Coordinates of C-alpha atoms and ligand atoms in Angstrom, one line a residue:
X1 CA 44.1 -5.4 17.2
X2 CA 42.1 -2.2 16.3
X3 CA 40.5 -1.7 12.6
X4 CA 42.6 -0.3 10.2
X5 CA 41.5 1.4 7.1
X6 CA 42.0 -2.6 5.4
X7 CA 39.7 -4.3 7.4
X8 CA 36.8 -1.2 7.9
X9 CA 34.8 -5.0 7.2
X10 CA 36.0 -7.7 9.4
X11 CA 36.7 -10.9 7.5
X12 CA 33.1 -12.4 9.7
X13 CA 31.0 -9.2 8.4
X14 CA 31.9 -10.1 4.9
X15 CA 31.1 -13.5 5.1
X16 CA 27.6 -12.3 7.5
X17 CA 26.3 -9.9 4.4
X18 CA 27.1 -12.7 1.7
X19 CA 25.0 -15.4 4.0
X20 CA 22.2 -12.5 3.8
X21 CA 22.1 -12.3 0.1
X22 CA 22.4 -16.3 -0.1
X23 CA 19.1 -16.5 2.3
X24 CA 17.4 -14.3 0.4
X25 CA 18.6 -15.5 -3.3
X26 CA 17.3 -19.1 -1.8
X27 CA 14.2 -18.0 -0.1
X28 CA 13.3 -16.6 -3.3
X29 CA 14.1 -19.5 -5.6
X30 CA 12.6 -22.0 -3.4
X31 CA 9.3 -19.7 -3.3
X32 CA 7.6 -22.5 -5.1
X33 CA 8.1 -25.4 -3.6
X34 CA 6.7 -23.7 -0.3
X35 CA 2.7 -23.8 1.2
X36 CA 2.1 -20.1 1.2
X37 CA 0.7 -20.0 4.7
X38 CA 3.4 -19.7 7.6
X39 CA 3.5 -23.4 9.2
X40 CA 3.6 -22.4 12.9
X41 CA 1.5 -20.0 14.9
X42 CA 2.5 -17.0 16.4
X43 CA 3.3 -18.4 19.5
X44 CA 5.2 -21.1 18.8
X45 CA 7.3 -18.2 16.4
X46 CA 7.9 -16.6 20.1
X47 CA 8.7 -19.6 21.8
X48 CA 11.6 -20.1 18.7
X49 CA 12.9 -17.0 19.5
X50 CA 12.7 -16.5 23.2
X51 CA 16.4 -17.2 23.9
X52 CA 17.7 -14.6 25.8
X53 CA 20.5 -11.8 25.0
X54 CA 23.7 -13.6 26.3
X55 CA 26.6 -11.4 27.5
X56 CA 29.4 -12.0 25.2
X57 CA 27.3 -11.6 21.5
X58 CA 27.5 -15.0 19.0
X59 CA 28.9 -15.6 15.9
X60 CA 27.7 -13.3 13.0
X61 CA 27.1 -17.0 10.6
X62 CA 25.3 -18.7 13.7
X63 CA 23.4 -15.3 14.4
X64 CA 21.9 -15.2 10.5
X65 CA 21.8 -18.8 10.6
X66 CA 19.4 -18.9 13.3
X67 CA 17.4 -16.2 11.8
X68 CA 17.1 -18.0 8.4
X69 CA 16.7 -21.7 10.1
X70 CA 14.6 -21.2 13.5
X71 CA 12.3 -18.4 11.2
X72 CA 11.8 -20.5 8.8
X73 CA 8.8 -22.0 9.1
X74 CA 7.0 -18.8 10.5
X75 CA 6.8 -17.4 7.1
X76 CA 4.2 -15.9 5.2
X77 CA 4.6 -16.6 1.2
X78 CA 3.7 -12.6 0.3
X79 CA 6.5 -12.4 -2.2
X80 CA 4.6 -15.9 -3.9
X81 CA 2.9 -14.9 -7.5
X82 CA 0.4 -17.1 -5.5
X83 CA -0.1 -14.9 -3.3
X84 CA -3.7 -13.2 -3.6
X85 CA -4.8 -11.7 -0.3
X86 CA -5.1 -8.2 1.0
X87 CA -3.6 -5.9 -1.6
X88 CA 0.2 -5.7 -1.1
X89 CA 2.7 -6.2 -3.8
X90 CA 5.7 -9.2 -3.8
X91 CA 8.9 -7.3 -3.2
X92 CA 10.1 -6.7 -6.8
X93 CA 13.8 -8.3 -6.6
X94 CA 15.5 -5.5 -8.2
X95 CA 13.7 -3.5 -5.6
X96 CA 14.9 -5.3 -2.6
X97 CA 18.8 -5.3 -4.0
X98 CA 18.5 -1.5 -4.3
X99 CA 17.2 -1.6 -0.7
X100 CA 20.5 -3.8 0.5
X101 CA 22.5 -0.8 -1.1
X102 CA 20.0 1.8 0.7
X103 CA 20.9 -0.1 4.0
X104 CA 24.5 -0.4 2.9
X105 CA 24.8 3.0 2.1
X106 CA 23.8 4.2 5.5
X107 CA 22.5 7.6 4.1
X108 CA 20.4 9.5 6.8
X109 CA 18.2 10.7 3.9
X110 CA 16.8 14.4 5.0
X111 CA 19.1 17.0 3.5
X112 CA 20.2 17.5 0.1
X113 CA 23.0 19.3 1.1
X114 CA 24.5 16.1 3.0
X115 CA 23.4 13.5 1.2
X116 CA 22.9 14.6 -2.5
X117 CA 23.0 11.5 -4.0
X118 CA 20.2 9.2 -2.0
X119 CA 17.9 12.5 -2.2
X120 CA 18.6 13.2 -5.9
X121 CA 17.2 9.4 -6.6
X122 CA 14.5 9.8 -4.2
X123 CA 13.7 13.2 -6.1
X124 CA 13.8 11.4 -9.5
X125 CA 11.9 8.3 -8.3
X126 CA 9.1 11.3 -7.1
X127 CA 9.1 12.9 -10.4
X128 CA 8.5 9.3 -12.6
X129 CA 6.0 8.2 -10.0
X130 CA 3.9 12.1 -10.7
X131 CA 4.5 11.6 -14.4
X132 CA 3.2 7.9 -14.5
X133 CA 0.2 8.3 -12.5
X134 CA -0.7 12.0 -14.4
X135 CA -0.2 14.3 -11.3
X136 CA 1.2 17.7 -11.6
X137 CA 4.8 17.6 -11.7
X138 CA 5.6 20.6 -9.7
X139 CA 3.6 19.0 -7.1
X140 CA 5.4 18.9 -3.1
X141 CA 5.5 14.6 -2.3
X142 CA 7.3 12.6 0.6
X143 CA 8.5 9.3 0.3
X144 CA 7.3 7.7 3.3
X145 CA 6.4 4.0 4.7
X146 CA 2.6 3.5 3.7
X147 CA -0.3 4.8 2.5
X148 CA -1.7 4.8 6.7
X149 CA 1.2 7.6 6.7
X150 CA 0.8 9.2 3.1
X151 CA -3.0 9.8 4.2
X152 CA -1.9 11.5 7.3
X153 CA 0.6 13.7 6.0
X154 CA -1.8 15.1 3.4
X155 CA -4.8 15.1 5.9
X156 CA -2.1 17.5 8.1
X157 CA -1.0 19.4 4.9
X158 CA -4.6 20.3 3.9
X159 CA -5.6 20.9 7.7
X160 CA -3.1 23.6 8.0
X161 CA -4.0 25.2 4.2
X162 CA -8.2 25.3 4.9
X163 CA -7.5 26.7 8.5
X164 CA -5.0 29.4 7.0
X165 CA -7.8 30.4 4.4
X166 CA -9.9 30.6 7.6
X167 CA -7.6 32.9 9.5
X168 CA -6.2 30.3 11.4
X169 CA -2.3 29.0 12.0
X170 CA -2.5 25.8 13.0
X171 CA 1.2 25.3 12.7
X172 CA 1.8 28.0 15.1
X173 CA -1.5 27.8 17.5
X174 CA -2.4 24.4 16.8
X175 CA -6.0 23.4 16.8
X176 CA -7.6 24.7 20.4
X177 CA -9.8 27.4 19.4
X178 CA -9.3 26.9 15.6
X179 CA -12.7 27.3 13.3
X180 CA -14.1 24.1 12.9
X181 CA -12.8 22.1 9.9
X182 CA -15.9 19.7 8.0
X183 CA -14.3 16.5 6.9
X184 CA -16.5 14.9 4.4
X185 CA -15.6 10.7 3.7
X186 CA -17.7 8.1 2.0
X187 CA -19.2 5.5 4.3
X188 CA -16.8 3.2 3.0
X189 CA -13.8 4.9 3.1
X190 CA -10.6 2.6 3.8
X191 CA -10.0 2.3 8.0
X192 CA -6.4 4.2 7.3
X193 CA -8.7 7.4 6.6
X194 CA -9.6 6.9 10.5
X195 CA -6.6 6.6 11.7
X196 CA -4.9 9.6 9.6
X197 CA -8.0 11.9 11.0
X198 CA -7.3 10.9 14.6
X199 CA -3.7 11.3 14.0
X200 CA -4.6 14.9 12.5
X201 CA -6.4 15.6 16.0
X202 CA -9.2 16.0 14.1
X203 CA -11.2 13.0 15.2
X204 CA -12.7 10.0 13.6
X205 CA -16.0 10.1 14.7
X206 CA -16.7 13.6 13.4
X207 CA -17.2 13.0 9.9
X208 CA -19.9 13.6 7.7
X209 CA -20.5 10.2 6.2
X210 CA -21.6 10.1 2.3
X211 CA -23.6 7.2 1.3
X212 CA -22.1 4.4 -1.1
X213 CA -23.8 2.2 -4.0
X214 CA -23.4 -1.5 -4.1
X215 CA -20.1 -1.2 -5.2
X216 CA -18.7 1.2 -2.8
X217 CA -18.6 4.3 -4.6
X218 CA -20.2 7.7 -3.3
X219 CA -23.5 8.7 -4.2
X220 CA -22.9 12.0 -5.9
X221 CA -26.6 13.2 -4.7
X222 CA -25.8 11.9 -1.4
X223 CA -22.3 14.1 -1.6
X224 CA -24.0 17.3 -2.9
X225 CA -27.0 16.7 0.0
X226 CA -24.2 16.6 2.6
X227 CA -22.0 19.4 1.0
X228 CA -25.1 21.8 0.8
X229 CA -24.8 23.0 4.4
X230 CA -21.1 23.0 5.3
X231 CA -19.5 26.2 5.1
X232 CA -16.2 27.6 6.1
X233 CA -12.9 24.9 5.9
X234 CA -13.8 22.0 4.5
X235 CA -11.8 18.4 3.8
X236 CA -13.5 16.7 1.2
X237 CA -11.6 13.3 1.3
X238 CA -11.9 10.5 -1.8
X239 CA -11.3 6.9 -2.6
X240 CA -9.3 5.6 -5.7
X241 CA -9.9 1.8 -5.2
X242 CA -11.9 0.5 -2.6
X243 CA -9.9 -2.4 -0.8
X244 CA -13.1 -4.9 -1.6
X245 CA -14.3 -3.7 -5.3
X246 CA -11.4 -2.1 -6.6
X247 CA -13.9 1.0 -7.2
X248 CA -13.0 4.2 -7.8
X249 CA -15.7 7.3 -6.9
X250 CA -16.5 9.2 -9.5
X251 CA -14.2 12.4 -9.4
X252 CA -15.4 14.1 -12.2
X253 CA -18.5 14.5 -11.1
X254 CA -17.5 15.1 -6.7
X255 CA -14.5 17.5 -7.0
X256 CA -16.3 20.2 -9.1
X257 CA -18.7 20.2 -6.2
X258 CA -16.2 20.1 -3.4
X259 CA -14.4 22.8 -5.4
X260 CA -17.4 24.9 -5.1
X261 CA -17.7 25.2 -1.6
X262 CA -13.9 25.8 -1.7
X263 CA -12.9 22.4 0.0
X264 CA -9.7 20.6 -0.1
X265 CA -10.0 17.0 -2.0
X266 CA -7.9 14.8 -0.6
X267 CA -7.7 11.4 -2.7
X268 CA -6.8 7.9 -1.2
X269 CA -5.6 6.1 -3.7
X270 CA -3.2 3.5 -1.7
X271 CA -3.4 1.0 -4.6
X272 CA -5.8 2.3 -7.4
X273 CA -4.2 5.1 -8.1
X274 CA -2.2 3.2 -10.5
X275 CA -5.0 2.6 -12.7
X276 CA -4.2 5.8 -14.1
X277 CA -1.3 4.8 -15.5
X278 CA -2.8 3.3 -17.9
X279 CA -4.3 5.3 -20.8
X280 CA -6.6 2.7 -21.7
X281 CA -8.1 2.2 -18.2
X282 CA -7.5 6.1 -16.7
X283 CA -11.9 7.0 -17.7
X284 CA -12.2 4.8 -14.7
X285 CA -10.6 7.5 -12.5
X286 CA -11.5 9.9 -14.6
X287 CA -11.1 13.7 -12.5
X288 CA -8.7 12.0 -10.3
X289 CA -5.9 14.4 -11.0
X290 CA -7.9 17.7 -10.3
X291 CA -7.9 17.4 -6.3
X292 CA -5.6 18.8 -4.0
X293 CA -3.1 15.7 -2.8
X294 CA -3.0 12.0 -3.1
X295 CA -1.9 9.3 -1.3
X296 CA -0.2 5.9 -3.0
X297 CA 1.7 3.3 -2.1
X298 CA 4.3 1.9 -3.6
X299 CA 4.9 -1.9 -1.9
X300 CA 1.5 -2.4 -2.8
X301 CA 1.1 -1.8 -7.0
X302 CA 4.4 -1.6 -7.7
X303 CA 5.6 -4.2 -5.8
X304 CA 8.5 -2.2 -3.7
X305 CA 9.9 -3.9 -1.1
X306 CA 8.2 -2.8 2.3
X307 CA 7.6 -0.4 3.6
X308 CA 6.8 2.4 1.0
X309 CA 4.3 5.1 -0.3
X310 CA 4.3 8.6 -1.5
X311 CA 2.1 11.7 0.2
X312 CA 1.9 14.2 -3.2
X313 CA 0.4 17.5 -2.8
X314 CA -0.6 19.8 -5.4
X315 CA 0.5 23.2 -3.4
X316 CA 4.3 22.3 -2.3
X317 CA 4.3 25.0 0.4
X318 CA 1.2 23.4 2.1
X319 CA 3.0 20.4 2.6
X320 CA 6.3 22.2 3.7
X321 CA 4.3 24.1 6.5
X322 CA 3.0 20.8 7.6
X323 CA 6.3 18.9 7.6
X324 CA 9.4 21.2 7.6
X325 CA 11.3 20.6 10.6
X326 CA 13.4 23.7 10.3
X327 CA 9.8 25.9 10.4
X328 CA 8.2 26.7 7.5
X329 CA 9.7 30.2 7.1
X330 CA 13.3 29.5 7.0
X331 CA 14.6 29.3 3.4
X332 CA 15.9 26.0 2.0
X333 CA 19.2 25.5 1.8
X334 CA 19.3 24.3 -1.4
X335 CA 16.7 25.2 -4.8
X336 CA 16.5 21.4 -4.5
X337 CA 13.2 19.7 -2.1
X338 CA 14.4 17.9 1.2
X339 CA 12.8 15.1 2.5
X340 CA 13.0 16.8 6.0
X341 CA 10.8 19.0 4.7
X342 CA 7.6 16.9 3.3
X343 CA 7.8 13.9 5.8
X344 CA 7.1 13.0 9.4
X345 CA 10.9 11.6 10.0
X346 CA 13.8 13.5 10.2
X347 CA 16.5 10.8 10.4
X348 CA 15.6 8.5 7.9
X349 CA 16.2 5.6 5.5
X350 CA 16.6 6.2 1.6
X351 CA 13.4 4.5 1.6
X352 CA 12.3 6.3 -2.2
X353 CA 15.6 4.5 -3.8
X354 CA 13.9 0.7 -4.0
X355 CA 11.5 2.1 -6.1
X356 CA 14.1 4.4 -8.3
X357 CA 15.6 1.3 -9.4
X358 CA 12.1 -0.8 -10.3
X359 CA 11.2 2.1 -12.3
X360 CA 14.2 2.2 -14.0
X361 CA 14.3 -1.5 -14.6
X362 CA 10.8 -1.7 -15.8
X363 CA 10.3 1.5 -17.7
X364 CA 7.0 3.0 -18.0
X365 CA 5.8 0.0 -20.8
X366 CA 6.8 -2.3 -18.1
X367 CA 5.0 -0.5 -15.0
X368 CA 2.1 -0.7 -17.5
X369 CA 2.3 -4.3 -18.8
X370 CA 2.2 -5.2 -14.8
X371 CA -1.0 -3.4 -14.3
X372 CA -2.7 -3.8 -17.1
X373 CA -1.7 -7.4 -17.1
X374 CA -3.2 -7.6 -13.3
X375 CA -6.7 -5.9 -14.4
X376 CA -7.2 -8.3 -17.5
X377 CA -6.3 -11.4 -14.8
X378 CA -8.6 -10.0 -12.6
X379 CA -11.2 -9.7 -15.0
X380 CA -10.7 -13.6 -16.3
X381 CA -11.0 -14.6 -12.7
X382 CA -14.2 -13.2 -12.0
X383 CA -15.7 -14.7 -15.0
X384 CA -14.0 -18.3 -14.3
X385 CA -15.8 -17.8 -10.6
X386 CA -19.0 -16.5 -12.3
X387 CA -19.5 -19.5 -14.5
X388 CA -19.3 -21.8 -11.2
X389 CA -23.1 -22.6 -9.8
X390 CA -23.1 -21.1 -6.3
X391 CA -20.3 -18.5 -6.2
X392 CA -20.9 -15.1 -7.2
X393 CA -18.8 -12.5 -7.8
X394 CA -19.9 -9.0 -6.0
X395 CA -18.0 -5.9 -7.5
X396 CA -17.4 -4.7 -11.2
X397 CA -13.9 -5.4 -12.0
X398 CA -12.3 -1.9 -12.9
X399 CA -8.9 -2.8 -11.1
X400 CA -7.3 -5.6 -9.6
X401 CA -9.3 -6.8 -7.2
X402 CA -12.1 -9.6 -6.9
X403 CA -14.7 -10.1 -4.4
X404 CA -17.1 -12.9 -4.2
X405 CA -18.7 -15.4 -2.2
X406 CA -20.0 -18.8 -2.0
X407 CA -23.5 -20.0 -1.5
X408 CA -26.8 -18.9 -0.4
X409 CA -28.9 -18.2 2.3
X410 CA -27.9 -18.8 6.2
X411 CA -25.3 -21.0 5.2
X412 CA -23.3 -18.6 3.4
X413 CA -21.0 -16.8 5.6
X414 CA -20.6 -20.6 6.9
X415 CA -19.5 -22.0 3.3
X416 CA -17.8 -18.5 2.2
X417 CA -15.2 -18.9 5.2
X418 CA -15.0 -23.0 4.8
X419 CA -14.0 -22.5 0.7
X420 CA -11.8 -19.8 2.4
X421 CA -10.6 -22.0 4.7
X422 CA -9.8 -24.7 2.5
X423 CA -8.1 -23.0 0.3
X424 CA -5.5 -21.4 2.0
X425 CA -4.9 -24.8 4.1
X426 CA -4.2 -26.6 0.7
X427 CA -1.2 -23.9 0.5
X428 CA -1.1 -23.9 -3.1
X429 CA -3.0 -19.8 -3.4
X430 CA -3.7 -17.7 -0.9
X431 CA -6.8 -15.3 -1.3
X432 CA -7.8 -13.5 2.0
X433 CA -10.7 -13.0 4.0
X434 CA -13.1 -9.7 3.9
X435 CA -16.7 -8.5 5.3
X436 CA -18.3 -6.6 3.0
X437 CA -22.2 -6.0 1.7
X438 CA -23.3 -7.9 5.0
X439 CA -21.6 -11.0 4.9
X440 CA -18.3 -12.8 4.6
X441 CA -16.4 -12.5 1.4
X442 CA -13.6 -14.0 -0.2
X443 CA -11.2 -11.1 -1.8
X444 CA -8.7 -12.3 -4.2
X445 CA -6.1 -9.1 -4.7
X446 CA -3.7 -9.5 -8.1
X447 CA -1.1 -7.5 -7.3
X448 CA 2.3 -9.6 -7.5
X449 CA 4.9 -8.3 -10.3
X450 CA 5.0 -12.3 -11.5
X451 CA 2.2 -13.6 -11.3
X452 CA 1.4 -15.4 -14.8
X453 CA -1.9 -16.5 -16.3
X454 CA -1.2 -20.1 -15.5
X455 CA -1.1 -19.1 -11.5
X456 CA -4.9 -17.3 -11.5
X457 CA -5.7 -20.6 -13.5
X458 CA -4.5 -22.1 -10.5
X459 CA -6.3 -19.9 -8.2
X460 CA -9.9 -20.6 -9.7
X461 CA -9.6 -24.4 -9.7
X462 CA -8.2 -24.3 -6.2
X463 CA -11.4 -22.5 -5.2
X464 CA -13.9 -24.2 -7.3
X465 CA -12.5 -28.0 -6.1
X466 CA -12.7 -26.3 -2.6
X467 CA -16.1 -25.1 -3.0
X468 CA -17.0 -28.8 -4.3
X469 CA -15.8 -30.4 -2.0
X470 CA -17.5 -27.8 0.7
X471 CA -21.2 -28.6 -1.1
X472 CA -20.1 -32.4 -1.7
X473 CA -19.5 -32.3 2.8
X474 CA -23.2 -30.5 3.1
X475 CA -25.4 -32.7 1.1
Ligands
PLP1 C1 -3.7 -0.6 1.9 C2 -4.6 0.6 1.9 C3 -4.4 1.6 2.9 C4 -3.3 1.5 4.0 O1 -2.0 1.5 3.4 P1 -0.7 1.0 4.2 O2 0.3 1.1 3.1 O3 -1.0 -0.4 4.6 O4 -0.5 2.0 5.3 C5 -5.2 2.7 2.8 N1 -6.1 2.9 1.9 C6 -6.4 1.9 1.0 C7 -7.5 2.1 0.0 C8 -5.6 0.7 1.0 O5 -5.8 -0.2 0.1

């Protein structure tokens, strides 16, 4: 019998998008009772699922039943409040329900003139997201999967603006015979700034390389030293929150020299970024809000489901000639921004909405509380770690992030990766692994929306009855 209008949803889709929102509702509530470490190895995952595509399709219920049981025991506890490694954020719940509407909704997201709605939120998601972290409101952003992405975008944007003050169309001519553009990074500036340069065509092995202090910051002598010389188009690019310290270079004191030589500053602030949210905290980043664009994610700090970031840059039409995929020339449509015009995709997903709806649920005081709540923990743990003989803590907490390791010597990469090691077999946290300052390190991220006092409490005694037991095994 073919669909009529009554059954647009056959009786076995109904039943297949309920069993989603059960596997999720009971992943999520069974959360602790879990190891946070996935219980099988990659290939073993493959073997699970290396039946192949039969001809005539299975059941929708055996199809998501297979997913939910066979997967099982290849998952990775990220959405945990245990969960400390790497930086990402736990998948806010009311983010991921908006998401099953964004899915539901099917709204190619790229014109405002055919689908007002999903760009509307996106648009109003944009303009909390500017007025929360203190950037210009009339600023041109994209909502687009990651901060790898945001970088790019911006690096593009501010490639085509220096080259324009140079002369130069890059849009039009591209980048064979162009002046030469300086790109200026600190030496430890976050792999993803690699990667957007060589997306750029503008090569990661080209840059003129600032030096860094202890904790990862650029040297401001060392940035006017390599500034001195450059002239013509210059990308000056910056780091709010290193992925190791948390540190944040000191903007008040770079930009004014990067504005000097009439350079575009270009600010990766993938996590830290968020610190200026916070009224109390924003001297750390002080300056951060005079450069040119930004880059911040949004699964990470804010704890949208993935994948999700924001490019923002300060002169809209910078961005547009970088992105638009009707040309930059052509007029808009609409007086309202399209997403077509300040991302990479054209066919897209509402992917801005997830985070529409967290901010909504959690107002600005609750976006605050988060992150403020995160630093203070942060903080506490690096004092709790301090106070144990034989770890020590290697960065200044000014955001979230905590990086340390364990004993001395030769042995200490050794014991740094066996605490490591120990503590994430235990299941109970999950800190992640880092190389930084010469050596192994241990770098515990606090970046989940629930994580309570009670589970960094936990995280210190699992790594201080792991780093016992390590010394108790060596002597
Ligand atoms: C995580 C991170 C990135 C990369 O972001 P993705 O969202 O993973 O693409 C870039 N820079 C910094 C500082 C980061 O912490």
């Amino acid at each position: 019998m073919a669909p009529t209008i009554e059954n647009m949803l056959l009786p076995e889709e109904v039943a297949a998008m309920r069993q989603a929102l059960e596997i999720g509702i009971t992943y999520r509530e069974g959360l602790d009772s879990r190891p946070i470490p996935a219980q099988i190895g990659a290939e073993e995952a493959h073997r699970r699922f290396d039946h192949a595509l039969t001809e005539d399709g299975r059941p929708a219920e055996k199809v998501l039943a297979d997913l939910a049981g066979i997967g099982d025991e290849g998952l990775l506890q990220i959405a945990s409040p245990r969960f400390f490694g790497y930086v990402v954020g736990a998948s806010h719940p009311v983010g991921v329900a908006a998401d099953i509407v964004t899915s539901a909704w099917a709204q190619v997201t790229s014109y405002a003139e055919t689908t007002p709605t999903t760009v509307a939120v996106e648009n109003a998601a944009v303009r909390d997201v500017l007025a929360l972290l203190g950037l210009p409101a009339d600023a041109g952003a994209g909502c687009v999967t990651g901060a790898t992405v945001a970088n790019t975008v911006a690096v593009m944007a501010a490639r085509g603006a220096v080259l324009r003050g140079a002369g130069w169309d890059v849009e039009a001519d591209g980048l064979f015979g162009a002046p030469e553009i300086h790109v200026v990074a600190g030496a430890e500036a976050h792999s993803a700034i690699d990667a957007a340069l060589r997306y750029a065509g503008l090569g990661a092995r080209r840059v003129h390389r600032v030096d860094t202090d202890q904790q990862g910051r650029m040297v401001v002598e060392s940035f006017a030293s390599v500034m001195a010389p450059l002239s013509g188009p210059i990308l000056v690019i910056l780091q709010a929150g290193h992925v190791n310290s948390g540190a944040f270079d000191p903007f008040a004191e770079l930009i004014p020299i990067a504005r000097a030589k009439g350079a575009w500053v270009h600010v990766d602030g993938a996590f830290g970024l968020w610190v200026n949210a916070m009224p109390e905290l924003a001297a750390r980043c002080e300056g951060v809000a005079t450069a040119d664009s930004w880059a911040v994610d949004l699964h990470k700090w804010l704890n949208a489901p993935y994948d999700s970031a924001m490019v923002v840059v300060r002169d809209r039409a910078s961005l547009v000639s970088a992105m638009s995929a009707k040309g930059a020339y052509l007029p808009e449509a609409s007086n309202v921004p399209d997403p077509a015009d300040t991302v990479l995709e054209l066919s897209r997903r509402a992917r801005g909405l997830s985070s529409w709806a967290i901010l909504q649920h959690l107002g600005s005081a609750g976006v605050r509380e988060m992150i403020s709540r995160h630093c203070r923990q942060a903080a506490w743990v690096a004092s709790q770690l301090e106070a144990e003989p034989g770890l020590t803590v290697l960065n200044e907490i000014t955001a979230n992030q905590v990086a340390f390791h364990a004993g001395s010597g030769g042995d200490r990469d050794a014991q740094t990766a066996a605490v490591l090691h120990a503590v994430q077999a235990r299941g109970r946290v999950y800190p992640s692994h880092g190389n930084w300052r010469g050596g192994e390190i241990i770098r515990v991220s606090i970046s989940g929306h629930r994580t309570t006092d009670a589970d960094v409490a936990l995280l210190v005694d699992e790594i201080r009855s792991a780093w016992r037991a390590v010394q108790a095994e060596a002597s």
